[in-house]
C-alpha cells in the first residue's frame, strides 16, 4: 500500500505540515516547573460542580506555579449542541471567579495558541490525520451502522470483548482500489487509528491523583475523525494539548479507560505526553451509602443552583477547597483572614476515589464566610443576587442603600460576629420586617392573656425614649417585667414557675413580636434605633389595636 498516495487521496486540501504548526505554536517560555493547563469543557448547557472542581484544581495548579490557565471549548459533538451553551459556560466560570489567562471569551478568542474552539480547528487536525495516514498509522473505514451493530452482536453472542479490533477491524488492510471505489461512490468514512497494542501487554503509569497505575495496552482501532471530518475527543485532545503546550491534563476520571489509547496516540504522533491529574467523582451520602452525585437526582449538582440559592462565590470556593485538600480546614483555622489563594494547594491530596460533598457543611462554611464580610460587601452581593432572583426585594434594597447597610451591619465586626445568613435567600426572612410591606402580622403566644400583652406594650410605649442607650433601654424592659409580676431572675423562675407570670424573655418577646412580627430577630434595641422612634411606636400601637 502506498500510504502517501492514500493520504493525498483522503486529504487533498491539506497543505500545512506538522513542522509549520510546531513553529507557529512554539514552546512557551514559562518558568521552571510552571504548570500550563486548561479547562476543556463541552458546552452542553449544564455547568456542574464537577466542572468547578476541575476548574479550581487547574486554576490553582497553574497560578500557584506561575503557569498559564486557558479555556478551550470542546464543541466537537454537534449532536449535544445547545444554543447559547458557550455563553452560559463562559459566564458561569466567570461568576465563580476562575481567571483564565487566555482562551475562548464571550468576545472571541484571546491568546496566541488558538483557535480555542475545536470546531474551528478542523484544518489543524487534518494535518496530523494526514501524517498518520502517510505513516500507515491510520486508515479510512467505510463500515455502516448496520455492519457495526452486527459486529457487536456477534461479539456479544461469542462472549468476546466488543469493539473494532483484530479480525473485526474490517477496513484495516484493504487495497487502494477498494478504498477508491468507496470514495468514488461517495460513501461516508471515518478515520481509524491502526493500533499495534496488545491486551497481553501491561505497563506502569503515574497519575498525579491516582498514583501508580498498571495499564493494559489498547488494541482497538478507535475513530480519530468522524465522517464529517470533526475529530473525536481522543484525537482532538492529543493534538490540542500538544499544540497548546499543555503540561498537565486535569480531567474527570471517566477518561481513565481510554487513557491507554491516549498514551498510544501521543506516541504515534511523536508528542511528549503531558502529566495527568484524574479527578474522582463527587460523591454524596444517600442513607448510609455513598453514591455519585447525579444530574437526574441531585439539583445541587448544577452550578446555577448555588447562584439561585445565593451562596457567595467565596463560600463555594472555600468549601470546594475543604473537600479537595483535607488540610485546608486546619490552615483556615490558623489563618482566618488570609486570602484562600495563599493556601498551598496540592493535587496529590485529592482523594483518588472522589470527594464527599456535604450540603450542610457547605452551609456552615458559607455562614462563616458571610459573617466575616463587612456590611458594605454583604449589601452589594445581596442586592446583586436579589435583583436577579427576588426583584421586589432587590428594589427595596437598592432604594435606600444606607438604610439596608445599617441593617446588615447589625452584629457584624468584633470577635464573634453573628452567623444569621448562610445564603442570600435567607436574607428576606431575616431582615424583611424592616420594610413595612414585608412586616408580618404579629402573633402572640396564646399562653398569655391579650390584656397582659397590651399592658406590657403600653408600659413600654410610656417609657420608650429613642435616645436611651442600650443599658437604659434594657433597664426599662426589666422594670416593666417586675412591675407586671414577671421576673428577671431566670433561676428563681425555674425553681418555681408558678410564683411568676413569666420572665423578662417573655416581656421582650411581646415587644419584639409587636415591632418585628417575629419571635426571633437581630438585637431589638438596635432594630428600634434603625426603625426610629415614629415607626417603632406606630408598630407597637397597631399591634395593641389588633389585640384590642
Ligand atoms: N470535553 C471533555 C469533558 O468535558 C474534556 C476532558 C478534558 O479536560 O480533557 O469531559
Coordinates of C-alpha atoms and ligand atoms in Angstrom, one line a residue:
X1 CA 0.0 0.0 0.0
X2 CA 1.3 3.4 -0.9
X3 CA 0.3 5.3 2.2
X4 CA 1.5 8.6 0.9
X5 CA -0.9 8.3 -2.1
X6 CA -3.7 7.3 0.3
X7 CA -3.0 10.3 2.4
X8 CA -3.2 12.6 -0.6
X9 CA -6.4 10.9 -1.7
X10 CA -8.1 11.4 1.7
X11 CA -6.8 14.8 2.4
X12 CA -6.2 16.6 -0.9
X13 CA -6.6 20.0 0.6
X14 CA -4.1 19.8 3.4
X15 CA -1.1 21.9 2.6
X16 CA 0.1 22.7 6.1
X17 CA 2.7 20.5 7.8
X18 CA 3.2 19.4 11.3
X19 CA 6.5 21.2 11.2
X20 CA 4.9 24.5 10.3
X21 CA 2.4 24.1 13.1
X22 CA 5.2 23.3 15.6
X23 CA 6.8 26.6 14.6
X24 CA 3.5 28.5 14.7
X25 CA 2.8 27.4 18.3
X26 CA 6.3 27.3 19.9
X27 CA 7.0 26.0 23.4
X28 CA 6.0 28.6 25.9
X29 CA 8.7 30.4 27.8
X30 CA 7.5 29.6 31.3
X31 CA 9.5 29.4 34.5
X32 CA 10.8 26.0 35.5
X33 CA 8.1 23.9 37.0
X34 CA 5.3 26.1 35.7
X35 CA 2.0 24.3 35.0
X36 CA 0.4 25.0 31.7
X37 CA -3.1 23.7 31.9
X38 CA -6.6 24.2 30.7
X39 CA -10.3 23.8 31.3
X40 CA -11.7 22.0 28.3
X41 CA -15.5 21.7 29.0
X42 CA -18.0 20.6 26.4
X43 CA -20.8 23.2 26.0
X44 CA -23.8 21.1 27.0
X45 CA -25.7 24.0 28.6
X46 CA -25.2 22.3 32.0
X47 CA -22.3 23.5 34.1
X48 CA -21.8 21.4 37.2
X49 CA -19.9 21.2 40.4
X50 CA -17.5 18.8 38.8
X51 CA -16.6 21.4 36.3
X52 CA -15.8 23.8 39.1
X53 CA -13.8 21.2 41.0
X54 CA -11.8 20.5 37.8
X55 CA -11.5 24.3 37.1
X56 CA -10.3 25.2 40.6
X57 CA -7.8 22.4 40.6
X58 CA -6.4 23.5 37.2
X59 CA -6.5 27.2 38.2
X60 CA -4.6 26.6 41.5
X61 CA -2.0 24.4 39.8
X62 CA -1.4 26.9 37.0
X63 CA -1.3 30.1 39.0
X64 CA 0.4 28.7 42.0
X65 CA 3.3 27.7 39.8
X66 CA 3.5 30.9 37.7
X67 CA 2.0 29.0 34.8
X68 CA -1.0 29.5 32.4
X69 CA -4.6 28.6 32.5
X70 CA -6.6 28.7 29.3
X71 CA -10.2 27.9 28.3
X72 CA -10.8 25.5 25.4
X73 CA -14.3 24.9 24.2
X74 CA -14.7 21.2 23.2
X75 CA -17.6 21.6 20.8
X76 CA -17.0 18.6 18.6
X77 CA -20.2 16.9 19.5
X78 CA -22.7 18.6 17.3
X79 CA -25.5 16.3 18.5
X80 CA -25.2 17.6 22.0
X81 CA -25.0 21.2 21.0
X82 CA -27.3 23.6 22.9
X83 CA -27.8 27.1 21.6
X84 CA -26.2 29.7 23.9
X85 CA -24.3 27.0 25.8
X86 CA -20.9 28.5 25.2
X87 CA -22.0 31.8 26.7
X88 CA -23.6 30.0 29.7
X89 CA -20.3 28.2 30.2
X90 CA -18.1 31.2 30.0
X91 CA -20.4 33.4 32.1
X92 CA -20.7 30.7 34.8
X93 CA -17.0 30.1 35.1
X94 CA -16.5 33.9 35.3
X95 CA -19.1 34.1 38.0
X96 CA -17.2 31.6 40.0
X97 CA -14.0 33.7 39.6
X98 CA -12.0 31.3 37.6
X99 CA -9.4 33.6 35.9
X100 CA -8.3 32.4 32.5
X101 CA -5.1 33.9 31.1
X102 CA -6.1 33.0 27.6
X103 CA -8.7 31.1 25.5
X104 CA -12.3 31.4 24.5
X105 CA -14.1 34.5 25.8
X106 CA -17.6 36.0 25.1
X107 CA -16.0 38.4 22.6
X108 CA -14.0 35.7 20.7
X109 CA -10.5 34.2 21.3
X110 CA -7.7 35.8 23.3
X111 CA -4.2 34.3 23.1
X112 CA -1.8 33.1 20.5
X113 CA -2.4 29.3 20.7
X114 CA -5.9 29.4 19.3
X115 CA -8.4 29.0 17.8
X116 CA -9.7 27.8 21.2
X117 CA -12.9 26.3 19.9
X118 CA -12.4 22.8 18.5
X119 CA -14.8 23.2 15.6
X120 CA -12.6 26.0 14.3
X121 CA -9.6 23.8 14.3
X122 CA -10.6 21.2 11.7
X123 CA -7.8 22.1 9.4
X124 CA -5.2 21.6 12.1
X125 CA -6.5 18.1 13.0
X126 CA -6.4 17.2 9.3
X127 CA -2.7 18.0 9.1
X128 CA -2.0 15.4 11.8
X129 CA -4.6 12.9 10.4
X130 CA -2.8 13.1 7.1
X131 CA 0.5 12.5 8.7
X132 CA -0.8 9.4 10.5
X133 CA -2.2 8.0 7.2
X134 CA 1.2 8.7 5.5
X135 CA 2.9 6.7 8.2
X136 CA 0.4 3.8 7.9
X137 CA -0.9 4.6 11.4
X138 CA -4.5 5.5 10.4
X139 CA -6.9 4.4 7.6
X140 CA -10.4 5.1 6.4
X141 CA -13.2 2.8 7.5
X142 CA -16.4 2.6 5.4
X143 CA -18.4 0.4 7.8
X144 CA -22.1 1.2 8.0
X145 CA -24.0 1.5 11.3
X146 CA -25.6 -1.8 10.4
X147 CA -22.3 -3.6 10.0
X148 CA -21.0 -2.2 13.3
X149 CA -24.2 -3.3 15.0
X150 CA -23.9 -6.8 13.5
X151 CA -20.3 -7.0 14.6
X152 CA -21.2 -6.0 18.2
X153 CA -24.0 -8.6 18.2
X154 CA -21.7 -11.3 17.1
X155 CA -19.0 -10.4 19.7
X156 CA -21.7 -10.3 22.4
X157 CA -23.0 -13.8 21.5
X158 CA -19.4 -15.1 21.4
X159 CA -18.8 -13.5 24.8
X160 CA -15.9 -11.6 23.3
X161 CA -14.8 -8.1 24.0
X162 CA -16.7 -5.7 21.9
X163 CA -15.0 -3.2 19.6
X164 CA -13.2 -2.7 16.3
X165 CA -10.0 -4.7 16.7
X166 CA -8.1 -7.7 15.3
X167 CA -10.1 -9.8 12.9
X168 CA -13.1 -7.4 13.4
X169 CA -11.2 -4.5 12.0
X170 CA -12.8 -4.9 8.6
X171 CA -11.1 -2.0 6.8
X172 CA -7.7 -2.3 8.4
X173 CA -5.8 -3.7 5.4
X174 CA -7.9 -3.0 2.3
X175 CA -6.4 -2.4 -1.1
X176 CA -6.3 1.1 -2.6
X177 CA -8.8 0.1 -5.3
X178 CA -11.4 -0.8 -2.8
X179 CA -11.0 2.5 -0.9
X180 CA -11.0 4.4 -4.2
X181 CA -14.3 2.7 -5.2
X182 CA -16.0 3.6 -1.9
X183 CA -14.8 7.2 -2.3
X184 CA -16.0 7.3 -5.9
X185 CA -19.4 6.1 -4.7
X186 CA -19.5 9.0 -2.3
X187 CA -19.8 6.7 0.8
X188 CA -19.1 8.3 4.1
X189 CA -16.0 7.2 6.0
X190 CA -14.3 7.7 9.4
X191 CA -10.6 7.7 10.0
X192 CA -9.4 5.0 12.4
X193 CA -6.2 4.5 14.3
X194 CA -4.3 1.4 13.4
X195 CA -3.5 0.0 16.9
X196 CA -0.4 -2.1 17.3
X197 CA -1.1 -2.6 21.0
X198 CA -1.9 -6.0 22.6
X199 CA -4.1 -6.7 25.7
X200 CA -1.4 -9.1 26.7
X201 CA 0.9 -6.2 27.5
X202 CA 0.8 -4.0 30.6
X203 CA 2.9 -1.1 31.7
X204 CA 3.2 1.2 34.7
X205 CA 1.9 4.7 34.6
X206 CA 2.0 7.5 37.2
X207 CA -1.1 9.7 37.7
X208 CA -0.9 12.7 40.0
X209 CA -4.0 11.8 41.8
X210 CA -4.5 8.1 41.3
X211 CA -0.8 7.2 41.9
X212 CA 0.9 4.3 40.2
X213 CA -1.4 2.5 37.8
X214 CA -0.9 -0.7 35.8
X215 CA -2.3 -0.1 32.4
X216 CA -3.2 -2.6 29.7
X217 CA -2.3 -1.7 26.1
X218 CA -5.1 -0.6 23.8
X219 CA -5.8 -2.9 20.8
X220 CA -8.9 -1.1 19.5
X221 CA -8.8 0.9 16.2
X222 CA -10.6 3.9 17.7
X223 CA -12.1 6.6 15.5
X224 CA -9.9 9.7 15.1
X225 CA -12.1 11.6 12.7
X226 CA -15.8 11.3 12.3
X227 CA -17.5 11.2 8.9
X228 CA -17.9 15.0 9.0
X229 CA -14.2 15.4 9.4
X230 CA -14.5 16.5 13.0
X231 CA -12.3 14.7 15.5
X232 CA -13.3 12.6 18.4
X233 CA -12.3 13.8 21.9
X234 CA -9.3 11.5 21.9
X235 CA -7.7 12.8 18.7
X236 CA -8.6 16.5 19.5
X237 CA -7.2 16.1 23.0
X238 CA -3.8 14.9 21.7
X239 CA -3.4 17.5 19.0
X240 CA -4.7 20.4 21.1
X241 CA -2.9 19.7 24.3
X242 CA 0.3 19.3 22.3
X243 CA 0.0 22.4 20.2
X244 CA -1.3 24.5 23.1
X245 CA 1.7 23.3 25.0
X246 CA -0.2 21.8 27.9
X247 CA 2.0 20.3 30.6
X248 CA -0.8 18.9 32.8
X249 CA -4.2 17.5 31.9
X250 CA -6.6 17.8 34.8
X251 CA -9.8 16.0 34.0
X252 CA -12.5 13.6 35.4
X253 CA -11.6 10.0 35.9
X254 CA -14.2 8.9 33.4
X255 CA -11.4 9.3 30.9
X256 CA -9.2 6.6 32.6
X257 CA -10.5 3.7 30.4
X258 CA -9.3 5.5 27.3
X259 CA -6.0 6.7 28.7
X260 CA -4.2 3.7 27.2
X261 CA -5.3 4.9 23.8
X262 CA -4.3 8.5 24.5
X263 CA -0.8 7.4 25.5
X264 CA -0.5 5.4 22.4
X265 CA -1.8 8.3 20.3
X266 CA 0.7 10.8 21.7
X267 CA 3.5 8.3 20.9
X268 CA 2.3 7.7 17.4
X269 CA 2.1 11.5 16.8
X270 CA 5.6 12.0 18.2
X271 CA 4.2 14.2 21.0
X272 CA 5.5 14.4 24.5
X273 CA 3.0 13.0 26.9
X274 CA 1.6 15.6 29.4
X275 CA 1.2 14.7 33.1
X276 CA -2.3 13.5 34.0
X277 CA -4.4 14.5 37.0
X278 CA -7.5 12.3 37.0
X279 CA -10.1 13.6 39.5
X280 CA -12.5 11.2 41.1
X281 CA -16.2 11.9 41.0
X282 CA -18.1 14.0 43.6
X283 CA -20.0 11.6 46.0
X284 CA -22.8 12.2 48.5
X285 CA -24.2 10.1 51.3
X286 CA -27.5 8.6 50.4
X287 CA -28.8 7.0 53.6
X288 CA -25.8 5.1 54.8
X289 CA -24.1 4.5 51.5
X290 CA -22.1 6.8 49.2
X291 CA -23.0 7.4 45.6
X292 CA -22.0 9.7 42.8
X293 CA -23.9 13.0 42.5
X294 CA -26.3 12.6 39.7
X295 CA -27.6 15.1 37.3
X296 CA -31.1 13.5 37.4
X297 CA -31.4 13.1 41.2
X298 CA -29.4 16.0 42.7
X299 CA -30.3 19.6 41.8
X300 CA -27.2 20.6 43.8
X301 CA -25.0 19.3 41.1
X302 CA -25.8 22.3 38.9
X303 CA -23.9 25.5 39.4
X304 CA -27.0 27.5 38.7
X305 CA -28.4 26.0 41.9
X306 CA -25.8 27.7 44.1
X307 CA -26.3 31.0 42.3
X308 CA -30.0 30.9 42.7
X309 CA -29.8 29.9 46.4
X310 CA -27.4 32.8 46.9
X311 CA -24.2 31.2 48.0
X312 CA -21.5 33.8 47.8
X313 CA -18.8 32.6 45.3
X314 CA -16.2 32.8 48.0
X315 CA -18.2 30.3 50.2
X316 CA -18.4 27.8 47.3
X317 CA -14.7 28.3 46.7
X318 CA -13.8 27.8 50.4
X319 CA -16.0 24.7 50.6
X320 CA -14.5 23.1 47.5
X321 CA -11.0 23.7 48.9
X322 CA -12.2 22.0 52.1
X323 CA -13.3 18.9 50.2
X324 CA -10.3 18.8 47.9
X325 CA -7.5 19.3 50.3
X326 CA -8.1 17.8 53.8
X327 CA -5.6 20.2 55.4
X328 CA -7.4 23.3 54.1
X329 CA -9.7 23.5 57.1
X330 CA -6.8 23.5 59.6
X331 CA -5.0 26.0 57.5
X332 CA -8.1 28.2 57.5
X333 CA -8.4 28.0 61.3
X334 CA -4.8 29.0 61.7
X335 CA -5.2 31.8 59.1
X336 CA -8.7 33.1 59.4
X337 CA -8.2 36.3 57.5
X338 CA -5.7 35.2 54.8
X339 CA -7.0 35.0 51.2
X340 CA -7.7 31.4 50.2
X341 CA -5.3 31.8 47.3
X342 CA -2.4 31.8 49.8
X343 CA -3.1 28.2 50.7
X344 CA -0.7 25.7 49.2
X345 CA -3.0 23.5 47.1
X346 CA -1.7 20.1 46.2
X347 CA -3.4 17.8 43.6
X348 CA -1.6 14.9 45.5
X349 CA -4.0 15.5 48.4
X350 CA -7.1 14.8 46.3
X351 CA -8.9 11.7 47.3
X352 CA -8.4 9.2 44.4
X353 CA -11.8 7.7 45.0
X354 CA -13.6 11.1 44.8
X355 CA -14.6 13.8 47.3
X356 CA -17.6 13.6 49.6
X357 CA -20.0 16.5 49.1
X358 CA -22.0 17.6 52.1
X359 CA -24.6 20.3 51.7
X360 CA -24.8 21.0 55.5
X361 CA -21.1 21.6 55.6
X362 CA -21.3 24.0 52.7
X363 CA -23.9 25.9 54.5
X364 CA -21.7 26.1 57.6
X365 CA -18.8 27.3 55.6
X366 CA -21.0 29.9 53.9
X367 CA -22.3 31.2 57.3
X368 CA -18.7 31.7 58.4
X369 CA -17.7 33.4 55.1
X370 CA -20.6 35.8 55.2
X371 CA -20.1 36.6 58.9
X372 CA -16.7 37.8 58.1
X373 CA -17.8 40.2 55.4
X374 CA -18.3 43.9 56.1
X375 CA -21.8 45.3 55.8
X376 CA -21.0 47.1 52.5
X377 CA -19.8 43.9 50.9
X378 CA -22.9 42.0 52.1
X379 CA -25.1 44.8 50.8
X380 CA -23.5 44.7 47.4
X381 CA -23.6 40.9 47.0
X382 CA -27.1 40.6 48.4
X383 CA -28.5 43.3 46.2
X384 CA -26.9 41.9 43.1
X385 CA -28.5 38.5 44.0
X386 CA -31.9 39.9 44.8
X387 CA -32.1 42.0 41.6
X388 CA -31.9 38.7 39.7
X389 CA -33.8 36.3 41.9
X390 CA -36.2 38.5 44.0
X391 CA -36.6 41.7 42.1
X392 CA -39.1 43.3 44.5
X393 CA -36.7 42.8 47.4
X394 CA -33.9 43.9 45.2
X395 CA -35.6 47.2 44.5
X396 CA -36.2 47.8 48.2
X397 CA -32.6 47.2 49.0
X398 CA -31.5 49.5 46.2
X399 CA -33.9 52.3 47.0
X400 CA -32.0 53.2 50.2
X401 CA -28.6 51.7 50.4
X402 CA -27.6 53.4 53.7
X403 CA -30.7 52.0 55.4
X404 CA -30.1 48.5 54.2
X405 CA -26.4 48.6 55.0
X406 CA -27.2 49.8 58.6
X407 CA -29.5 46.7 58.9
X408 CA -26.8 44.4 57.6
X409 CA -24.3 45.9 60.0
X410 CA -26.1 44.5 63.0
X411 CA -23.9 42.1 64.9
X412 CA -21.0 42.4 62.4
X413 CA -17.4 43.1 63.2
X414 CA -15.9 42.2 66.5
X415 CA -14.5 38.8 67.6
X416 CA -17.8 36.8 67.4
X417 CA -19.8 38.1 64.5
X418 CA -23.4 36.8 64.2
X419 CA -23.9 34.0 61.7
X420 CA -27.5 34.6 60.6
X421 CA -27.1 34.3 56.9
X422 CA -25.9 31.2 55.0
X423 CA -27.3 32.2 51.7
X424 CA -28.8 35.4 50.3
X425 CA -32.1 33.6 50.1
X426 CA -32.2 33.7 53.9
X427 CA -32.0 37.5 54.0
X428 CA -35.6 38.4 53.3
X429 CA -36.8 36.3 56.2
X430 CA -34.0 37.8 58.4
X431 CA -34.5 41.5 57.7
X432 CA -37.7 41.8 55.7
X433 CA -39.6 43.3 58.6
X434 CA -37.5 46.4 58.3
X435 CA -39.7 47.1 55.2
X436 CA -43.3 47.8 56.0
X437 CA -44.6 45.8 53.1
X438 CA -42.9 42.7 54.3
X439 CA -43.9 43.1 58.0
X440 CA -45.9 40.1 59.1
X441 CA -49.0 40.4 61.4
X442 CA -47.8 40.0 65.0
X443 CA -48.9 36.7 66.5
X444 CA -48.5 36.5 70.3
X445 CA -48.2 33.4 72.4
X446 CA -51.7 32.3 73.5
X447 CA -50.3 31.2 76.8
X448 CA -50.6 34.9 77.8
X449 CA -53.8 36.8 78.0
X450 CA -54.3 39.6 75.5
X451 CA -54.7 42.1 78.3
X452 CA -51.3 41.2 79.7
X453 CA -49.6 41.7 76.3
X454 CA -51.4 45.0 75.8
X455 CA -50.4 46.1 79.3
X456 CA -46.7 45.3 78.6
X457 CA -46.8 47.1 75.3
X458 CA -48.5 50.2 76.8
X459 CA -46.0 50.4 79.6
X460 CA -43.1 50.1 77.1
X461 CA -44.6 52.9 75.0
X462 CA -44.8 55.1 78.1
X463 CA -41.1 54.6 78.9
X464 CA -39.7 54.4 75.4
X465 CA -37.1 57.1 74.6
X466 CA -35.1 56.7 71.3
X467 CA -32.1 58.5 72.8
X468 CA -31.7 55.9 75.6
X469 CA -28.5 53.8 75.3
X470 CA -28.9 50.1 75.3
X471 CA -28.3 49.8 79.0
X472 CA -31.0 52.3 80.0
X473 CA -33.3 50.7 77.4
X474 CA -33.0 47.3 78.9
X475 CA -33.3 48.6 82.4
X476 CA -36.7 49.9 81.4
X477 CA -37.7 46.5 79.9
X478 CA -36.6 44.9 83.2
X479 CA -38.6 47.4 85.3
X480 CA -41.8 46.7 83.3
X481 CA -41.1 43.0 83.9
X482 CA -41.1 43.2 87.6
X483 CA -43.9 45.8 87.8
X484 CA -46.1 43.3 86.0
X485 CA -45.3 40.3 88.2
X486 CA -42.9 38.7 85.7
X487 CA -39.3 38.1 86.8
X488 CA -35.8 38.9 85.6
X489 CA -34.4 36.1 87.7
X490 CA -34.3 33.1 85.5
X491 CA -33.1 30.8 88.2
X492 CA -35.9 31.7 90.6
X493 CA -38.4 31.2 87.8
X494 CA -37.0 27.7 87.0
X495 CA -37.2 26.8 90.7
X496 CA -40.8 27.9 91.0
X497 CA -42.6 29.0 87.8
X498 CA -45.9 29.3 89.5
X499 CA -44.6 32.2 91.5
X500 CA -44.4 34.5 88.4
X501 CA -46.4 35.4 85.3
X502 CA -43.4 34.7 83.2
X503 CA -39.9 36.1 82.7
X504 CA -38.1 39.1 81.1
X505 CA -37.7 36.9 78.0
X506 CA -41.5 36.8 77.6
X507 CA -41.8 40.6 78.0
X508 CA -39.1 41.2 75.5
X509 CA -40.8 38.8 73.1
X510 CA -44.1 40.7 73.4
X511 CA -42.2 43.9 72.3
X512 CA -40.2 42.0 69.7
X513 CA -43.3 40.4 68.1
X514 CA -45.1 43.8 68.0
X515 CA -42.1 45.6 66.4
X516 CA -40.8 42.9 64.0
X517 CA -43.7 40.4 63.6
X518 CA -41.2 37.7 64.6
X519 CA -40.2 35.8 67.7
X520 CA -36.6 35.9 66.5
X521 CA -34.8 39.0 65.3
X522 CA -31.5 40.7 65.5
X523 CA -30.8 42.7 68.6
X524 CA -34.1 44.5 69.4
X525 CA -32.5 47.7 70.8
X526 CA -30.6 48.2 67.5
X527 CA -33.7 47.3 65.5
X528 CA -35.5 50.2 67.1
X529 CA -32.6 52.5 66.6
X530 CA -32.7 51.8 62.9
X531 CA -36.5 51.9 62.6
X532 CA -36.6 55.2 64.5
X533 CA -39.0 56.5 67.1
X534 CA -42.0 57.0 64.9
X535 CA -42.1 53.7 63.1
X536 CA -41.4 51.8 66.3
X537 CA -44.2 53.5 68.2
X538 CA -46.6 53.1 65.2
X539 CA -45.9 49.4 65.0
X540 CA -46.5 48.9 68.7
X541 CA -49.7 50.9 68.6
X542 CA -51.1 48.9 65.7
X543 CA -50.2 45.7 67.5
X544 CA -52.2 46.9 70.5
X545 CA -55.1 47.9 68.2
X546 CA -55.1 44.5 66.6
X547 CA -55.3 42.9 70.1
X548 CA -58.0 45.1 71.5
Ligands
LIG1 N1 -14.5 17.9 27.0 C1 -14.1 16.9 27.9 C2 -15.1 16.8 29.1 O1 -15.9 17.7 29.2 C3 -12.8 17.4 28.5 C4 -12.0 16.5 29.3 C5 -10.6 17.1 29.4 O2 -10.4 18.0 30.2 O3 -9.6 16.7 28.7 O4 -15.1 15.8 29.8

